[in-house]
Amino acid sequence: EAEVAQSPRYKITEESQAVAFWCDPISGHATLYWYRQILGQGPELLVQFQDESVVDDSQLPKDRFSAERLKGVDSTLKIQPAELGDSAMYLCASSAGQASLGYTFGSGTRLTVV
Amino acid sequence: QKEVEQDPGPLSVPEGAIVSLNCTYSNSAFQYFMWYRQYSRKGPELLMYTYSSGNKEDGRFTAQVDKSSKYISLFIRDSQPSDSATYLCAINSGGGADGLTFGKGTHLIIQP
């Protein structure tokens, strides 16, 4: 079964450091999402790509977060500088088409900022 | 008021019981309703989705939507210890910016 690949699985970083997460969606999936899930909460959308274009980044804290999907395939989410409150699970998901039918999540990157 | 409300639990029931999980939402523009299951340290996996009011059944799982009350439910029959997980409801309006709005998730424990 096709999967959304994410790396690393776990990341510990110090405050003020830069950190990056990588996502490889299911082959052929044009739509890619980054979500953040704080412990005990549901995932919250950070950014949505359609191919290489950003569709929605209204909830992305743009002073410290950036996301790119240069060739419309894999994607990188970066945080610089990291803050204690950024500790969370960062989930990537992809969809082939009408996302209202649900989409496939990766296993996530668990970030701990110390 | 949050757009989607879900009781976080935990909800603990004995094996074989019928489980009822629920969410309420506030925005009548929401049209698509999904349930995800999330095991510890894993990403959410889609269980069921539905568009209209009424019931949709898939094996031991039944999703129910009542748009007039803005209330959605997931029923699990003959619950198994392997059903122990966090269950997240997710909703969207089906528009061009179609990110999902999730509930907090309900932590379900099935006791053997």
PDB file of N, CA, C and O in Angstrom, chain B residues 34-79:
ATOM      1  N   MET B  34     -15.719  13.253   8.142  1.00  0.00           N
ATOM      2  CA  MET B  34     -14.823  12.113   8.162  1.00  0.00           C
ATOM      3  C   MET B  34     -14.484  11.703   9.589  1.00  0.00           C
ATOM      4  O   MET B  34     -14.537  12.533  10.513  1.00  0.00           O
ATOM      5  N   TRP B  35     -14.163  10.441   9.734  1.00  0.00           N
ATOM      6  CA  TRP B  35     -13.628   9.926  10.993  1.00  0.00           C
ATOM      7  C   TRP B  35     -12.256   9.310  10.718  1.00  0.00           C
ATOM      8  O   TRP B  35     -12.092   8.519   9.780  1.00  0.00           O
ATOM      9  N   TYR B  36     -11.291   9.724  11.539  1.00  0.00           N
ATOM     10  CA  TYR B  36      -9.949   9.180  11.469  1.00  0.00           C
ATOM     11  C   TYR B  36      -9.646   8.441  12.772  1.00  0.00           C
ATOM     12  O   TYR B  36     -10.113   8.820  13.851  1.00  0.00           O
ATOM     13  N   ARG B  37      -8.827   7.412  12.655  1.00  0.00           N
ATOM     14  CA  ARG B  37      -8.324   6.695  13.817  1.00  0.00           C
ATOM     15  C   ARG B  37      -6.822   6.945  13.902  1.00  0.00           C
ATOM     16  O   ARG B  37      -6.115   6.891  12.896  1.00  0.00           O
ATOM     17  N   GLN B  38      -6.351   7.214  15.109  1.00  0.00           N
ATOM     18  CA  GLN B  38      -4.927   7.498  15.302  1.00  0.00           C
ATOM     19  C   GLN B  38      -4.390   6.674  16.449  1.00  0.00           C
ATOM     20  O   GLN B  38      -4.792   6.854  17.602  1.00  0.00           O
ATOM     21  N   TYR B  39      -3.469   5.778  16.126  1.00  0.00           N
ATOM     22  CA  TYR B  39      -2.764   5.023  17.160  1.00  0.00           C
ATOM     23  C   TYR B  39      -1.604   5.874  17.670  1.00  0.00           C
ATOM     24  O   TYR B  39      -1.118   6.776  16.987  1.00  0.00           O
ATOM     25  N   SER B  40      -1.150   5.531  18.867  1.00  0.00           N
ATOM     26  CA  SER B  40      -0.085   6.300  19.501  1.00  0.00           C
ATOM     27  C   SER B  40       1.146   6.376  18.601  1.00  0.00           C
ATOM     28  O   SER B  40       1.577   5.380  18.032  1.00  0.00           O
ATOM     29  N   ARG B  41       1.682   7.578  18.451  1.00  0.00           N
ATOM     30  CA  ARG B  41       2.903   7.836  17.674  1.00  0.00           C
ATOM     31  C   ARG B  41       2.747   7.541  16.188  1.00  0.00           C
ATOM     32  O   ARG B  41       3.738   7.322  15.488  1.00  0.00           O
ATOM     33  N   LYS B  42       1.495   7.517  15.702  1.00  0.00           N
ATOM     34  CA  LYS B  42       1.238   7.309  14.283  1.00  0.00           C
ATOM     35  C   LYS B  42       0.415   8.473  13.736  1.00  0.00           C
ATOM     36  O   LYS B  42      -0.190   9.230  14.488  1.00  0.00           O
ATOM     37  N   GLY B  43       0.386   8.591  12.407  1.00  0.00           N
ATOM     38  CA  GLY B  43      -0.492   9.571  11.795  1.00  0.00           C
ATOM     39  C   GLY B  43      -1.925   9.074  11.751  1.00  0.00           C
ATOM     40  O   GLY B  43      -2.183   7.868  11.861  1.00  0.00           O
ATOM     41  N   PRO B  44      -2.876   9.979  11.613  1.00  0.00           N
ATOM     42  CA  PRO B  44      -4.288   9.558  11.513  1.00  0.00           C
ATOM     43  C   PRO B  44      -4.524   8.740  10.237  1.00  0.00           C
ATOM     44  O   PRO B  44      -3.918   9.017   9.201  1.00  0.00           O
ATOM     45  N   GLU B  45      -5.419   7.752  10.327  1.00  0.00           N
ATOM     46  CA  GLU B  45      -5.814   6.987   9.146  1.00  0.00           C
ATOM     47  C   GLU B  45      -7.320   7.116   8.948  1.00  0.00           C
ATOM     48  O   GLU B  45      -8.095   7.064   9.909  1.00  0.00           O
ATOM     49  N   LEU B  46      -7.713   7.298   7.708  1.00  0.00           N
ATOM     50  CA  LEU B  46      -9.120   7.516   7.409  1.00  0.00           C
ATOM     51  C   LEU B  46      -9.920   6.237   7.624  1.00  0.00           C
ATOM     52  O   LEU B  46      -9.603   5.179   7.092  1.00  0.00           O
ATOM     53  N   LEU B  47     -10.983   6.364   8.435  1.00  0.00           N
ATOM     54  CA  LEU B  47     -11.895   5.238   8.659  1.00  0.00           C
ATOM     55  C   LEU B  47     -13.103   5.323   7.732  1.00  0.00           C
ATOM     56  O   LEU B  47     -13.455   4.363   7.063  1.00  0.00           O
ATOM     57  N   MET B  48     -13.755   6.476   7.764  1.00  0.00           N
ATOM     58  CA  MET B  48     -14.998   6.623   7.000  1.00  0.00           C
ATOM     59  C   MET B  48     -15.192   8.074   6.616  1.00  0.00           C
ATOM     60  O   MET B  48     -14.708   8.971   7.309  1.00  0.00           O
ATOM     61  N   TYR B  49     -15.899   8.298   5.532  1.00  0.00           N
ATOM     62  CA  TYR B  49     -16.292   9.644   5.167  1.00  0.00           C
ATOM     63  C   TYR B  49     -17.726   9.599   4.656  1.00  0.00           C
ATOM     64  O   TYR B  49     -18.187   8.598   4.133  1.00  0.00           O
ATOM     65  N   THR B  50     -18.413  10.703   4.816  1.00  0.00           N
ATOM     66  CA  THR B  50     -19.782  10.790   4.324  1.00  0.00           C
ATOM     67  C   THR B  50     -20.099  12.227   3.968  1.00  0.00           C
ATOM     68  O   THR B  50     -19.470  13.158   4.480  1.00  0.00           O
ATOM     69  N   TYR B  51     -21.058  12.376   3.083  1.00  0.00           N
ATOM     70  CA  TYR B  51     -21.429  13.695   2.597  1.00  0.00           C
ATOM     71  C   TYR B  51     -22.794  14.128   3.118  1.00  0.00           C
ATOM     72  O   TYR B  51     -22.976  15.258   3.539  1.00  0.00           O
ATOM     73  N   SER B  52     -23.731  13.233   3.115  1.00  0.00           N
ATOM     74  CA  SER B  52     -25.096  13.635   3.399  1.00  0.00           C
ATOM     75  C   SER B  52     -25.532  13.218   4.795  1.00  0.00           C
ATOM     76  O   SER B  52     -24.863  12.428   5.466  1.00  0.00           O
ATOM     77  N   SER B  53     -26.634  13.738   5.217  1.00  0.00           N
ATOM     78  CA  SER B  53     -27.233  13.287   6.462  1.00  0.00           C
ATOM     79  C   SER B  53     -27.659  11.831   6.323  1.00  0.00           C
ATOM     80  O   SER B  53     -27.982  11.361   5.234  1.00  0.00           O
ATOM     81  N   GLY B  54     -27.629  11.118   7.436  1.00  0.00           N
ATOM     82  CA  GLY B  54     -28.017   9.716   7.416  1.00  0.00           C
ATOM     83  C   GLY B  54     -26.888   8.841   7.901  1.00  0.00           C
ATOM     84  O   GLY B  54     -25.934   9.314   8.508  1.00  0.00           O
ATOM     85  N   ASN B  55     -27.015   7.569   7.636  1.00  0.00           N
ATOM     86  CA  ASN B  55     -26.049   6.574   8.112  1.00  0.00           C
ATOM     87  C   ASN B  55     -25.229   6.004   6.970  1.00  0.00           C
ATOM     88  O   ASN B  55     -25.716   5.856   5.845  1.00  0.00           O
ATOM     89  N   LYS B  56     -23.983   5.654   7.281  1.00  0.00           N
ATOM     90  CA  LYS B  56     -23.135   4.921   6.354  1.00  0.00           C
ATOM     91  C   LYS B  56     -22.430   3.829   7.142  1.00  0.00           C
ATOM     92  O   LYS B  56     -21.833   4.105   8.182  1.00  0.00           O
ATOM     93  N   GLU B  57     -22.512   2.617   6.644  1.00  0.00           N
ATOM     94  CA  GLU B  57     -21.987   1.474   7.381  1.00  0.00           C
ATOM     95  C   GLU B  57     -20.802   0.855   6.645  1.00  0.00           C
ATOM     96  O   GLU B  57     -20.798   0.754   5.409  1.00  0.00           O
ATOM     97  N   ASP B  58     -19.790   0.431   7.430  1.00  0.00           N
ATOM     98  CA  ASP B  58     -18.645  -0.272   6.867  1.00  0.00           C
ATOM     99  C   ASP B  58     -18.170  -1.274   7.900  1.00  0.00           C
ATOM    100  O   ASP B  58     -17.474  -0.911   8.846  1.00  0.00           O
ATOM    101  N   GLY B  59     -18.592  -2.514   7.738  1.00  0.00           N
ATOM    102  CA  GLY B  59     -18.218  -3.555   8.697  1.00  0.00           C
ATOM    103  C   GLY B  59     -18.791  -3.256  10.069  1.00  0.00           C
ATOM    104  O   GLY B  59     -19.992  -3.054  10.220  1.00  0.00           O
ATOM    105  N   ARG B  60     -17.912  -3.173  11.062  1.00  0.00           N
ATOM    106  CA  ARG B  60     -18.373  -2.898  12.433  1.00  0.00           C
ATOM    107  C   ARG B  60     -18.582  -1.409  12.710  1.00  0.00           C
ATOM    108  O   ARG B  60     -18.991  -1.039  13.807  1.00  0.00           O
ATOM    109  N   PHE B  61     -18.283  -0.576  11.729  1.00  0.00           N
ATOM    110  CA  PHE B  61     -18.344   0.871  11.919  1.00  0.00           C
ATOM    111  C   PHE B  61     -19.560   1.466  11.194  1.00  0.00           C
ATOM    112  O   PHE B  61     -19.849   1.107  10.062  1.00  0.00           O
ATOM    113  N   THR B  62     -20.225   2.400  11.880  1.00  0.00           N
ATOM    114  CA  THR B  62     -21.325   3.144  11.284  1.00  0.00           C
ATOM    115  C   THR B  62     -21.124   4.617  11.569  1.00  0.00           C
ATOM    116  O   THR B  62     -20.969   5.005  12.726  1.00  0.00           O
ATOM    117  N   ALA B  63     -21.117   5.417  10.510  1.00  0.00           N
ATOM    118  CA  ALA B  63     -21.038   6.870  10.659  1.00  0.00           C
ATOM    119  C   ALA B  63     -22.431   7.447  10.459  1.00  0.00           C
ATOM    120  O   ALA B  63     -23.169   7.034   9.578  1.00  0.00           O
ATOM    121  N   GLN B  64     -22.770   8.399  11.303  1.00  0.00           N
ATOM    122  CA  GLN B  64     -24.096   9.011  11.256  1.00  0.00           C
ATOM    123  C   GLN B  64     -23.938  10.523  11.248  1.00  0.00           C
ATOM    124  O   GLN B  64     -23.143  11.076  12.017  1.00  0.00           O
ATOM    125  N   VAL B  65     -24.681  11.190  10.385  1.00  0.00           N
ATOM    126  CA  VAL B  65     -24.637  12.647  10.293  1.00  0.00           C
ATOM    127  C   VAL B  65     -26.048  13.198  10.415  1.00  0.00           C
ATOM    128  O   VAL B  65     -26.964  12.723   9.741  1.00  0.00           O
ATOM    129  N   ASP B  66     -26.203  14.187  11.266  1.00  0.00           N
ATOM    130  CA  ASP B  66     -27.467  14.917  11.387  1.00  0.00           C
ATOM    131  C   ASP B  66     -27.151  16.389  11.152  1.00  0.00           C
ATOM    132  O   ASP B  66     -26.751  17.100  12.072  1.00  0.00           O
ATOM    133  N   LYS B  67     -27.345  16.835   9.907  1.00  0.00           N
ATOM    134  CA  LYS B  67     -26.990  18.213   9.565  1.00  0.00           C
ATOM    135  C   LYS B  67     -27.893  19.214  10.254  1.00  0.00           C
ATOM    136  O   LYS B  67     -27.478  20.338  10.557  1.00  0.00           O
ATOM    137  N   SER B  68     -29.140  18.841  10.520  1.00  0.00           N
ATOM    138  CA  SER B  68     -30.055  19.791  11.155  1.00  0.00           C
ATOM    139  C   SER B  68     -29.608  20.118  12.568  1.00  0.00           C
ATOM    140  O   SER B  68     -29.802  21.241  13.055  1.00  0.00           O
ATOM    141  N   SER B  69     -28.989  19.143  13.241  1.00  0.00           N
ATOM    142  CA  SER B  69     -28.496  19.358  14.601  1.00  0.00           C
ATOM    143  C   SER B  69     -27.005  19.650  14.635  1.00  0.00           C
ATOM    144  O   SER B  69     -26.453  19.891  15.713  1.00  0.00           O
ATOM    145  N   LYS B  70     -26.345  19.564  13.472  1.00  0.00           N
ATOM    146  CA  LYS B  70     -24.893  19.754  13.376  1.00  0.00           C
ATOM    147  C   LYS B  70     -24.185  18.771  14.321  1.00  0.00           C
ATOM    148  O   LYS B  70     -23.354  19.166  15.161  1.00  0.00           O
ATOM    149  N   TYR B  71     -24.541  17.516  14.151  1.00  0.00           N
ATOM    150  CA  TYR B  71     -24.083  16.476  15.076  1.00  0.00           C
ATOM    151  C   TYR B  71     -23.661  15.274  14.258  1.00  0.00           C
ATOM    152  O   TYR B  71     -24.402  14.828  13.384  1.00  0.00           O
ATOM    153  N   ILE B  72     -22.451  14.761  14.528  1.00  0.00           N
ATOM    154  CA  ILE B  72     -22.003  13.561  13.825  1.00  0.00           C
ATOM    155  C   ILE B  72     -21.565  12.518  14.837  1.00  0.00           C
ATOM    156  O   ILE B  72     -21.100  12.858  15.938  1.00  0.00           O
ATOM    157  N   SER B  73     -21.745  11.257  14.475  1.00  0.00           N
ATOM    158  CA  SER B  73     -21.438  10.155  15.378  1.00  0.00           C
ATOM    159  C   SER B  73     -20.718   9.044  14.633  1.00  0.00           C
ATOM    160  O   SER B  73     -20.884   8.882  13.420  1.00  0.00           O
ATOM    161  N   LEU B  74     -19.937   8.295  15.397  1.00  0.00           N
ATOM    162  CA  LEU B  74     -19.326   7.052  14.910  1.00  0.00           C
ATOM    163  C   LEU B  74     -19.670   5.970  15.914  1.00  0.00           C
ATOM    164  O   LEU B  74     -19.416   6.135  17.113  1.00  0.00           O
ATOM    165  N   PHE B  75     -20.266   4.871  15.422  1.00  0.00           N
ATOM    166  CA  PHE B  75     -20.588   3.739  16.272  1.00  0.00           C
ATOM    167  C   PHE B  75     -19.665   2.580  15.903  1.00  0.00           C
ATOM    168  O   PHE B  75     -19.424   2.314  14.719  1.00  0.00           O
ATOM    169  N   ILE B  76     -19.167   1.914  16.917  1.00  0.00           N
ATOM    170  CA  ILE B  76     -18.342   0.724  16.721  1.00  0.00           C
ATOM    171  C   ILE B  76     -19.049  -0.431  17.408  1.00  0.00           C
ATOM    172  O   ILE B  76     -19.282  -0.387  18.624  1.00  0.00           O
ATOM    173  N   ARG B  77     -19.415  -1.445  16.615  1.00  0.00           N
ATOM    174  CA  ARG B  77     -20.064  -2.634  17.191  1.00  0.00           C
ATOM    175  C   ARG B  77     -19.009  -3.680  17.525  1.00  0.00           C
ATOM    176  O   ARG B  77     -17.938  -3.720  16.911  1.00  0.00           O
ATOM    177  N   ASP B  78     -19.343  -4.531  18.494  1.00  0.00           N
ATOM    178  CA  ASP B  78     -18.451  -5.632  18.865  1.00  0.00           C
ATOM    179  C   ASP B  78     -17.012  -5.130  19.015  1.00  0.00           C
ATOM    180  O   ASP B  78     -16.084  -5.609  18.355  1.00  0.00           O
ATOM    181  N   SER B  79     -16.841  -4.161  19.864  1.00  0.00           N
ATOM    182  CA  SER B  79     -15.537  -3.510  19.998  1.00  0.00           C
ATOM    183  C   SER B  79     -14.451  -4.507  20.434  1.00  0.00           C
ATOM    184  O   SER B  79     -14.702  -5.430  21.217  1.00  0.00           O
TER     185      SER B  79
END
